[in-house]
Coordinates of C-alpha atoms in Angstrom, one line a residue:
M29 CA 9.9 -17.8 -5.3
I30 CA 12.8 -18.9 -3.2
I31 CA 11.9 -16.8 -0.2
D32 CA 8.5 -18.5 0.0
D33 CA 9.3 -22.0 -1.2
I34 CA 7.7 -23.5 2.0
P35 CA 4.0 -23.6 1.1
L36 CA 2.8 -23.8 4.7
I37 CA 4.6 -20.6 5.7
A38 CA 3.6 -18.8 2.5
T39 CA -0.1 -19.5 3.1
A40 CA 0.1 -18.6 6.8
K41 CA 1.6 -15.2 6.0
R42 CA -1.6 -14.0 4.4
L43 CA -4.4 -16.0 6.1
L44 CA -3.4 -17.2 9.5
D45 CA -3.7 -14.1 11.6
P46 CA -6.9 -12.6 10.1
F47 CA -8.5 -16.1 10.2
V48 CA -7.6 -16.7 13.9
I49 CA -8.7 -13.2 14.9
T50 CA -12.1 -13.4 13.2
A51 CA -12.6 -17.0 14.4
M52 CA -12.0 -15.9 18.0
L53 CA -14.7 -13.2 17.7
W54 CA -17.2 -15.8 16.7
V55 CA -16.1 -18.2 19.4
V56 CA -16.2 -15.6 22.2
T57 CA -19.6 -14.3 21.0
V58 CA -21.1 -17.8 21.0
L59 CA -19.6 -18.9 24.3
L60 CA -20.9 -15.8 26.1
G61 CA -24.4 -16.4 24.8
E62 CA -24.6 -13.4 22.4
F63 CA -26.3 -13.6 19.0
Y64 CA -23.8 -13.3 16.2
D65 CA -25.8 -10.8 14.1
G66 CA -24.9 -8.5 11.2
H67 CA -23.1 -6.1 13.4
Y68 CA -20.6 -8.8 14.5
L69 CA -20.3 -9.9 10.9
L70 CA -19.4 -6.3 9.9
L71 CA -16.8 -6.2 12.7
A72 CA -15.3 -9.5 11.5
V73 CA -15.0 -8.3 7.9
L74 CA -13.4 -5.0 8.9
T75 CA -11.0 -6.8 11.3
F76 CA -10.1 -9.4 8.7
F77 CA -8.9 -6.8 6.2
I78 CA -7.3 -4.5 8.8
S79 CA -5.4 -7.3 10.5
A80 CA -4.2 -8.7 7.2
H81 CA -2.6 -5.4 6.3
V82 CA -1.3 -4.5 9.7
Y83 CA 0.6 -7.8 10.1
D84 CA 1.8 -7.6 6.5
E85 CA 3.2 -4.0 7.2
I86 CA 5.1 -5.0 10.3
E87 CA 6.8 -8.0 8.4
L88 CA 5.7 -10.4 11.1
Y89 CA 7.2 -13.5 9.5
H90 CA 10.6 -11.9 9.0
S91 CA 11.3 -12.3 12.7
W92 CA 10.0 -15.9 12.5
R93 CA 12.4 -16.9 9.8
Q94 CA 15.2 -15.3 11.7
G95 CA 14.5 -17.6 14.7
K96 CA 13.7 -14.8 17.2
P97 CA 10.7 -16.0 19.2
V98 CA 10.7 -13.1 21.6
L99 CA 10.7 -10.5 18.8
H100 CA 8.1 -12.5 17.0
A101 CA 5.8 -12.6 20.0
S102 CA 6.2 -8.9 20.6
K103 CA 5.3 -8.2 17.0
I104 CA 2.1 -10.3 17.4
L105 CA 1.2 -8.2 20.4
Y106 CA 2.2 -4.9 18.7
G107 CA 0.1 -5.8 15.6
W108 CA -2.9 -6.7 17.7
I109 CA -2.7 -3.4 19.6
A110 CA -2.6 -1.5 16.3
V111 CA -5.6 -3.4 15.0
V112 CA -7.6 -2.7 18.2
A113 CA -6.6 0.9 18.1
I114 CA -7.9 1.3 14.5
L115 CA -11.1 -0.5 15.3
G116 CA -11.5 1.6 18.4
F117 CA -11.1 4.8 16.4
L118 CA -13.7 3.7 13.8
G119 CA -16.1 2.5 16.5
Y120 CA -16.1 5.8 18.5
A121 CA -16.1 7.9 15.3
T122 CA -19.3 6.2 14.1
D123 CA -20.8 5.1 17.5
L124 CA -20.8 1.5 16.2
Y125 CA -19.3 0.4 19.5
L126 CA -22.8 0.9 21.1
E127 CA -24.0 -2.1 19.0
Y128 CA -21.7 -4.6 20.8
S129 CA -21.5 -6.3 24.1
T130 CA -18.7 -4.7 26.2
K131 CA -18.1 -8.1 27.8
V132 CA -17.6 -9.8 24.4
L133 CA -15.3 -7.1 23.2
L134 CA -13.1 -7.2 26.3
V135 CA -12.8 -11.0 26.3
W136 CA -12.1 -11.0 22.6
I137 CA -9.4 -8.3 22.9
L138 CA -7.7 -10.1 25.9
T139 CA -7.8 -13.7 24.6
T140 CA -7.0 -13.1 20.9
P141 CA -3.2 -12.6 21.5
C142 CA -3.0 -15.9 23.3
A143 CA -4.8 -17.6 20.4
L144 CA -2.5 -16.0 17.9
L145 CA 0.6 -17.1 19.8
L146 CA -0.7 -20.7 20.0
A147 CA -1.6 -20.7 16.3
H148 CA 1.9 -19.5 15.4
F149 CA 3.5 -22.1 17.6
L150 CA 1.5 -24.9 16.0
V151 CA 2.1 -23.7 12.5
H152 CA 5.8 -23.1 13.2
R153 CA 6.2 -26.7 14.5
A154 CA 4.4 -28.1 11.5
A155 CA 6.7 -26.0 9.2
T156 CA 9.8 -27.1 11.1
G157 CA 8.7 -30.7 10.6
E158 CA 8.5 -30.0 6.9
L159 CA 12.0 -28.5 7.0
K160 CA 13.6 -31.4 8.8
G161 CA 16.3 -32.9 6.7
K162 CA 16.2 -30.1 4.2
Q163 CA 19.5 -29.8 2.5
V164 CA 21.5 -26.6 2.8
R165 CA 21.9 -25.3 -0.8
S166 CA 25.2 -23.9 -2.0
V167 CA 25.0 -20.5 -3.7
V168 CA 27.3 -18.5 -5.9
I169 CA 26.8 -14.9 -7.2
V170 CA 27.8 -13.5 -10.5
G171 CA 28.6 -9.8 -10.4
A172 CA 29.7 -7.6 -7.6
N173 CA 27.3 -4.6 -7.2
N174 CA 24.8 -3.1 -4.9
I175 CA 22.1 -5.5 -5.9
S176 CA 24.2 -8.6 -5.3
A177 CA 25.3 -7.1 -1.9
K178 CA 21.7 -6.7 -0.9
L179 CA 20.9 -10.2 -2.0
L180 CA 23.9 -11.6 -0.1
N181 CA 22.8 -9.8 3.1
R182 CA 19.2 -11.1 2.9
I183 CA 20.4 -14.7 2.4
E184 CA 22.8 -14.5 5.3
R185 CA 20.2 -13.0 7.6
D186 CA 17.5 -15.7 6.8
P187 CA 18.4 -19.2 8.0
Y188 CA 15.1 -20.5 6.8
L189 CA 16.3 -20.1 3.2
F190 CA 18.7 -23.0 3.9
M191 CA 21.4 -21.4 1.6
K192 CA 25.1 -21.0 2.0
I193 CA 27.0 -18.4 0.0
E194 CA 30.2 -20.0 -1.4
G195 CA 31.5 -16.8 -3.0
Y196 CA 31.1 -14.6 -6.1
F197 CA 32.6 -14.1 -9.6
D198 CA 33.5 -10.7 -11.1
D199 CA 35.9 -9.5 -13.8
R200 CA 37.1 -6.4 -12.0
V201 CA 40.2 -6.5 -9.9
P202 CA 39.6 -6.6 -6.1
E203 CA 40.8 -3.0 -5.8
R204 CA 38.0 -1.8 -8.1
Q205 CA 35.3 -3.8 -6.4
A206 CA 35.7 -1.7 -3.2
Q207 CA 34.7 -4.7 -1.0
V208 CA 31.1 -4.6 -2.3
L209 CA 30.6 -8.2 -1.2
S210 CA 31.6 -9.8 2.1
A211 CA 32.0 -13.2 0.4
P212 CA 35.2 -14.8 -1.1
L213 CA 36.1 -13.9 -4.7
L214 CA 36.1 -17.2 -6.6
G215 CA 37.3 -15.9 -10.0
T216 CA 36.3 -14.1 -13.1
V217 CA 32.9 -14.5 -14.7
A218 CA 34.4 -16.8 -17.3
D219 CA 35.4 -19.2 -14.5
M220 CA 31.9 -19.6 -13.1
A221 CA 30.6 -22.4 -15.3
A222 CA 33.6 -24.7 -14.6
Y223 CA 33.4 -24.0 -10.9
V224 CA 29.6 -24.8 -10.8
R225 CA 30.1 -28.1 -12.6
E226 CA 33.1 -29.1 -10.4
H227 CA 31.5 -28.3 -7.1
R228 CA 28.0 -29.2 -8.0
T229 CA 26.7 -25.8 -6.9
H230 CA 22.9 -25.8 -6.3
I231 CA 22.0 -22.2 -7.1
V232 CA 23.5 -19.4 -9.3
F233 CA 22.3 -15.8 -9.0
I234 CA 23.3 -13.7 -12.0
C235 CA 23.4 -10.0 -10.9
L236 CA 24.8 -8.5 -14.0
P237 CA 23.2 -5.4 -15.6
M238 CA 20.5 -5.9 -18.2
S239 CA 22.7 -3.9 -20.6
V240 CA 25.1 -6.9 -21.0
Q241 CA 22.4 -9.3 -22.3
P242 CA 24.7 -11.1 -24.9
R243 CA 27.1 -11.9 -22.1
I244 CA 24.2 -13.3 -19.9
V245 CA 23.1 -15.5 -22.8
K246 CA 26.6 -16.8 -23.2
L247 CA 26.7 -17.6 -19.5
L248 CA 23.5 -19.5 -19.7
D249 CA 24.7 -21.6 -22.6
E250 CA 27.9 -22.5 -20.6
I251 CA 26.0 -23.6 -17.5
R252 CA 23.3 -25.7 -19.2
D253 CA 25.3 -28.9 -18.7
S254 CA 25.1 -28.5 -14.9
T255 CA 22.3 -29.2 -12.5
A256 CA 22.4 -25.7 -11.0
S257 CA 19.3 -23.7 -10.6
V258 CA 19.9 -20.3 -12.2
Y259 CA 18.2 -17.0 -11.2
F260 CA 18.6 -13.7 -12.9
V261 CA 18.4 -10.7 -10.5
P262 CA 17.5 -7.7 -12.8
D263 CA 18.8 -4.3 -12.0
I264 CA 15.3 -2.8 -12.3
F265 CA 15.9 -0.8 -9.1
V266 CA 17.6 1.9 -11.1
F267 CA 14.1 3.0 -12.0
D268 CA 11.7 4.9 -9.8
L269 CA 9.4 2.0 -9.0
I270 CA 5.8 2.4 -8.0
Q271 CA 4.2 -0.8 -6.6
S272 CA 6.5 -3.1 -8.6
R273 CA 5.7 -6.8 -8.6
F274 CA 6.6 -10.0 -10.4
D275 CA 4.0 -11.9 -12.4
D276 CA 3.7 -14.1 -15.5
I277 CA 1.4 -14.2 -18.5
H278 CA 0.9 -17.9 -19.4
G279 CA 4.5 -18.7 -18.5
I280 CA 6.2 -15.5 -19.7
P281 CA 7.6 -13.7 -16.7
V282 CA 6.9 -10.0 -16.5
V283 CA 8.0 -7.3 -14.0
S284 CA 5.7 -4.3 -13.3
I285 CA 7.6 -1.0 -13.0
L286 CA 4.7 1.4 -12.6
E287 CA 1.5 -0.2 -11.3
T288 CA -1.5 0.6 -9.2
P289 CA -1.4 -0.6 -5.6
F290 CA -4.9 -1.9 -5.8
L291 CA -4.9 -5.4 -7.3
G292 CA -6.4 -8.6 -6.0
I293 CA -7.3 -8.4 -2.3
E294 CA -6.1 -4.8 -2.0
I295 CA -8.8 -3.5 -4.3
A296 CA -11.4 -5.4 -2.3
V297 CA -10.0 -3.8 0.9
K298 CA -10.0 -0.3 -0.5
R299 CA -13.5 -0.6 -2.0
A300 CA -15.0 -2.2 1.2
S301 CA -13.5 0.5 3.4
D302 CA -14.8 3.2 1.1
I303 CA -18.3 1.9 1.1
V304 CA -18.4 1.5 4.9
F305 CA -16.9 4.9 5.7
A306 CA -18.9 6.8 3.0
S307 CA -22.2 5.1 4.1
L308 CA -21.7 5.9 7.7
I309 CA -20.6 9.5 7.0
L310 CA -23.6 10.2 4.7
L311 CA -26.0 8.7 7.3
M312 CA -24.6 10.9 10.1
L313 CA -24.5 14.1 8.0
L314 CA -27.8 13.6 6.1
V315 CA -29.6 16.4 8.0
P316 CA -26.6 18.9 7.9
M317 CA -26.3 18.3 4.2
A318 CA -30.0 19.0 3.7
L319 CA -29.6 22.3 5.6
I320 CA -26.5 23.2 3.6
A321 CA -28.3 22.6 0.3
A322 CA -31.2 24.8 1.4
A323 CA -28.8 27.6 2.5
V324 CA -27.0 27.4 -0.9
K325 CA -30.3 27.8 -2.7
L326 CA -31.5 30.6 -0.6
T327 CA -28.3 32.8 -0.4
S328 CA -27.4 32.9 -4.1
P329 CA -29.0 32.1 -7.5
G330 CA -27.9 29.0 -9.3
P331 CA -27.9 25.2 -8.7
V332 CA -27.3 23.6 -5.3
I333 CA -24.8 21.1 -6.7
F334 CA -21.9 22.1 -8.8
K335 CA -20.8 19.4 -11.3
Q336 CA -17.5 19.5 -12.9
R337 CA -15.7 17.0 -15.3
R338 CA -12.5 15.7 -13.8
Y339 CA -10.1 12.8 -14.6
G340 CA -10.7 9.6 -12.6
L341 CA -9.1 6.2 -12.6
N342 CA -7.0 5.5 -15.7
G343 CA -7.5 9.1 -16.9
E344 CA -11.2 8.5 -17.7
E345 CA -13.5 11.5 -17.3
I346 CA -15.9 11.5 -14.3
M347 CA -18.4 14.0 -13.0
V348 CA -17.6 15.2 -9.5
Y349 CA -20.1 16.8 -7.2
K350 CA -19.7 19.7 -4.8
F351 CA -22.0 22.2 -3.0
R352 CA -21.8 25.3 -5.2
S353 CA -19.7 28.0 -3.5
M354 CA -19.2 30.4 -6.4
T355 CA -21.4 32.5 -8.6
V356 CA -20.0 30.6 -11.7
C357 CA -20.0 26.9 -12.6
E358 CA -17.0 26.7 -14.9
D359 CA -16.3 23.4 -16.7
G360 CA -14.8 24.4 -20.0
S361 CA -11.4 24.5 -21.6
N362 CA -10.3 27.4 -19.4
V363 CA -11.0 27.0 -15.7
Q364 CA -9.5 29.6 -13.3
Q365 CA -8.5 28.2 -9.9
A366 CA -10.0 29.7 -6.8
Q367 CA -7.7 32.4 -5.3
K368 CA -7.5 34.3 -2.0
N369 CA -10.3 36.9 -1.8
D370 CA -11.8 35.5 -5.0
M371 CA -14.8 37.7 -6.0
R372 CA -16.6 34.7 -7.5
V373 CA -17.0 33.1 -4.1
T374 CA -20.4 33.7 -2.5
P375 CA -20.6 34.8 1.2
F376 CA -22.0 31.4 2.2
G377 CA -19.5 29.8 -0.2
K378 CA -16.7 31.2 1.9
I379 CA -17.9 29.4 4.9
L380 CA -18.3 26.2 3.0
R381 CA -14.8 26.4 1.5
R382 CA -13.2 27.4 4.8
T383 CA -14.8 24.3 6.6
S384 CA -14.4 22.0 3.5
L385 CA -18.2 21.3 3.8
D386 CA -18.5 22.0 0.0
E387 CA -16.8 18.6 -0.5
L388 CA -19.5 16.5 1.3
P389 CA -21.5 15.5 -1.9
Q390 CA -18.3 13.7 -3.1
F391 CA -19.2 10.9 -0.7
I392 CA -21.9 10.1 -3.2
N393 CA -19.2 9.9 -5.8
V394 CA -17.4 7.4 -3.5
L395 CA -20.5 5.2 -3.3
Q396 CA -20.8 5.4 -7.1
G397 CA -17.3 4.0 -7.4
R398 CA -16.0 7.1 -9.2
M399 CA -13.9 8.3 -6.2
S400 CA -12.3 7.0 -3.0
I401 CA -12.3 8.7 0.4
V402 CA -8.4 8.9 0.3
G403 CA -6.5 9.4 -2.9
P404 CA -5.0 12.2 -5.1
R405 CA -7.4 15.1 -5.3
P406 CA -9.0 15.3 -8.8
H407 CA -8.2 18.4 -10.9
A408 CA -10.4 20.0 -13.5
V409 CA -9.9 18.6 -17.0
A410 CA -8.5 21.9 -18.2
H411 CA -5.8 21.9 -15.4
N412 CA -4.9 18.3 -16.1
E413 CA -4.3 19.0 -19.8
L414 CA -2.1 22.0 -18.8
Y415 CA 0.0 20.3 -16.1
R416 CA 0.5 16.9 -17.8
K417 CA 2.6 18.8 -20.4
L418 CA 4.7 20.6 -17.7
I419 CA 5.3 18.0 -15.0
K420 CA 7.0 14.7 -15.6
G421 CA 4.9 11.8 -14.3
Y422 CA 1.8 13.9 -13.7
M423 CA -0.6 11.3 -15.1
L424 CA 0.7 8.5 -12.8
R425 CA -1.6 9.8 -10.1
H426 CA -4.5 8.5 -12.2
K427 CA -3.5 4.9 -11.6
V428 CA -5.7 5.1 -8.6
K429 CA -9.2 6.6 -8.0
P430 CA -9.2 10.3 -7.0
G431 CA -9.9 11.0 -3.3
I432 CA -11.9 13.5 -1.2
T433 CA -8.7 14.0 0.8
G434 CA -5.1 12.8 0.3
W435 CA -1.5 12.6 1.4
A436 CA -0.7 15.9 -0.3
Q437 CA -3.6 17.7 1.4
V438 CA -2.6 16.6 5.0
N439 CA 1.0 17.6 4.2
G440 CA 0.4 21.3 3.4
S441 CA -0.1 21.0 -0.3
R442 CA -3.6 22.2 -0.8
G443 CA -5.4 25.3 -2.1
E444 CA -4.2 27.3 -5.1
T445 CA -1.1 26.2 -7.1
E446 CA -0.2 29.5 -8.7
Q447 CA 3.4 28.3 -9.0
I448 CA 4.5 25.2 -10.9
E449 CA 6.7 24.2 -8.0
K450 CA 3.6 23.9 -5.8
M451 CA 1.9 21.6 -8.2
E452 CA 5.1 19.5 -8.5
K453 CA 5.2 19.1 -4.8
R454 CA 1.6 17.9 -4.8
I455 CA 2.2 15.4 -7.5
H456 CA 5.3 14.1 -5.7
L457 CA 3.2 13.5 -2.5
D458 CA 0.5 11.8 -4.6
I459 CA 3.0 9.4 -6.1
E460 CA 4.5 8.8 -2.6
Y461 CA 1.1 7.8 -1.4
M462 CA 0.7 5.3 -4.2
R463 CA 4.1 3.8 -3.5
N464 CA 3.4 3.4 0.2
W465 CA -0.4 2.7 0.4
S466 CA -1.9 0.7 3.2
L467 CA -5.2 0.7 5.0
P468 CA -3.6 2.1 8.2
L469 CA -2.2 5.0 6.1
D470 CA -5.7 5.7 4.8
V471 CA -7.1 5.8 8.4
W472 CA -4.2 8.1 9.5
I473 CA -4.9 10.5 6.6
I474 CA -8.6 10.6 7.5
F475 CA -7.7 11.4 11.1
K476 CA -5.3 14.2 10.1
T477 CA -8.0 15.6 7.7
V478 CA -10.5 15.8 10.4
R479 CA -8.0 17.6 12.7
I480 CA -7.2 20.1 9.9
V481 CA -10.9 20.8 9.3
V482 CA -11.6 21.3 13.0
K483 CA -8.6 23.7 13.2
G484 CA -10.0 25.6 10.3
D485 CA -6.9 25.3 8.2
S486 CA -8.7 24.9 4.9
A487 CA -8.5 26.1 1.3
Y488 CA -10.1 29.4 0.2

């Protein structure tokens, strides 16, 4: 990719910050004479994944490439504060902070920003040395539209691309172009090949719609006898993209339009956080869950655990566990949703549903790998088969594992969906979560869920 054609910078973007942060934890622990045991290793693993996502979310290296050292330094500090805040929340929520030396944690928190600044300075100097003498590349754009305008803006804002826009080619008269691009008009599309050959232009960006494929093929034929690098900028942004990315299959380029956010390191981060959180929660709530199970058994006839078939990842059926809160255990082709003042709910079941304690066995589903702590709430198979026919894009929510809580649930879309509009809103929020997923977002959803449960604002 052109944006990351400097290998040192591309590698540093993903590995530099988490590596420096976790290395500093080890250094501080050893220097202060503490034993680097399993608890510190757990902290290092959590910190690695959290810091990688935090610094990726704040686009740390964008300020670097723009040559703004003060902004870059402030982003480093801001990102570290966010990482420490997340770790602090997790530590106090689980009492894990008691396992660590206060002195080690304080020294680590205070010295790590200095280490990050030093590491960035050294890597930046090395990268600058690699860039010395790098030729500024001349660029022309074919087609005047919103995509080409965005491309031009990004190139002009990023001096580390070492590109200079010479102008653009378009067949429409200037009056019809409505000043889409702030670069000079060099001629019509037919003039482009001759201009590139004459001026020895380095790079050509073709920003024409995919609908004019024959015209694009003709342009490529005309430009083959030049030395210009040619890039096609597809207008795929007319689609409602979900986690789009570029890839290739043995040399054949492909562009994902609808994809899960959990691929590569992301799936490892998601699974690791699920295992850690679910294990800690189950350990803390083992006794309360045993008491709830006994109360369910003693207050009404029937099994303690209610099992129901639901759709999981990729639409495959999974078995989801809940403490039984009703007199019935429906799991057929016609499942009635719980309603306000539902006569099927047992007296103790009302307490369970109001406090969301009936959901606790689903943490076992999380450890099994069937569910995630945060994700779209799973619906009964019967409801899935109904709504997938009524709501466009309904099944997209199954590109990720279902969750115990989700973005829809903390934004008021929970409980009965007696109107189709309510279910449409829930699906919209589920897809919005998939489009914007990050580990900090998951932590925020968990925090908001706890607050909702404490306030008693739960489903009936």
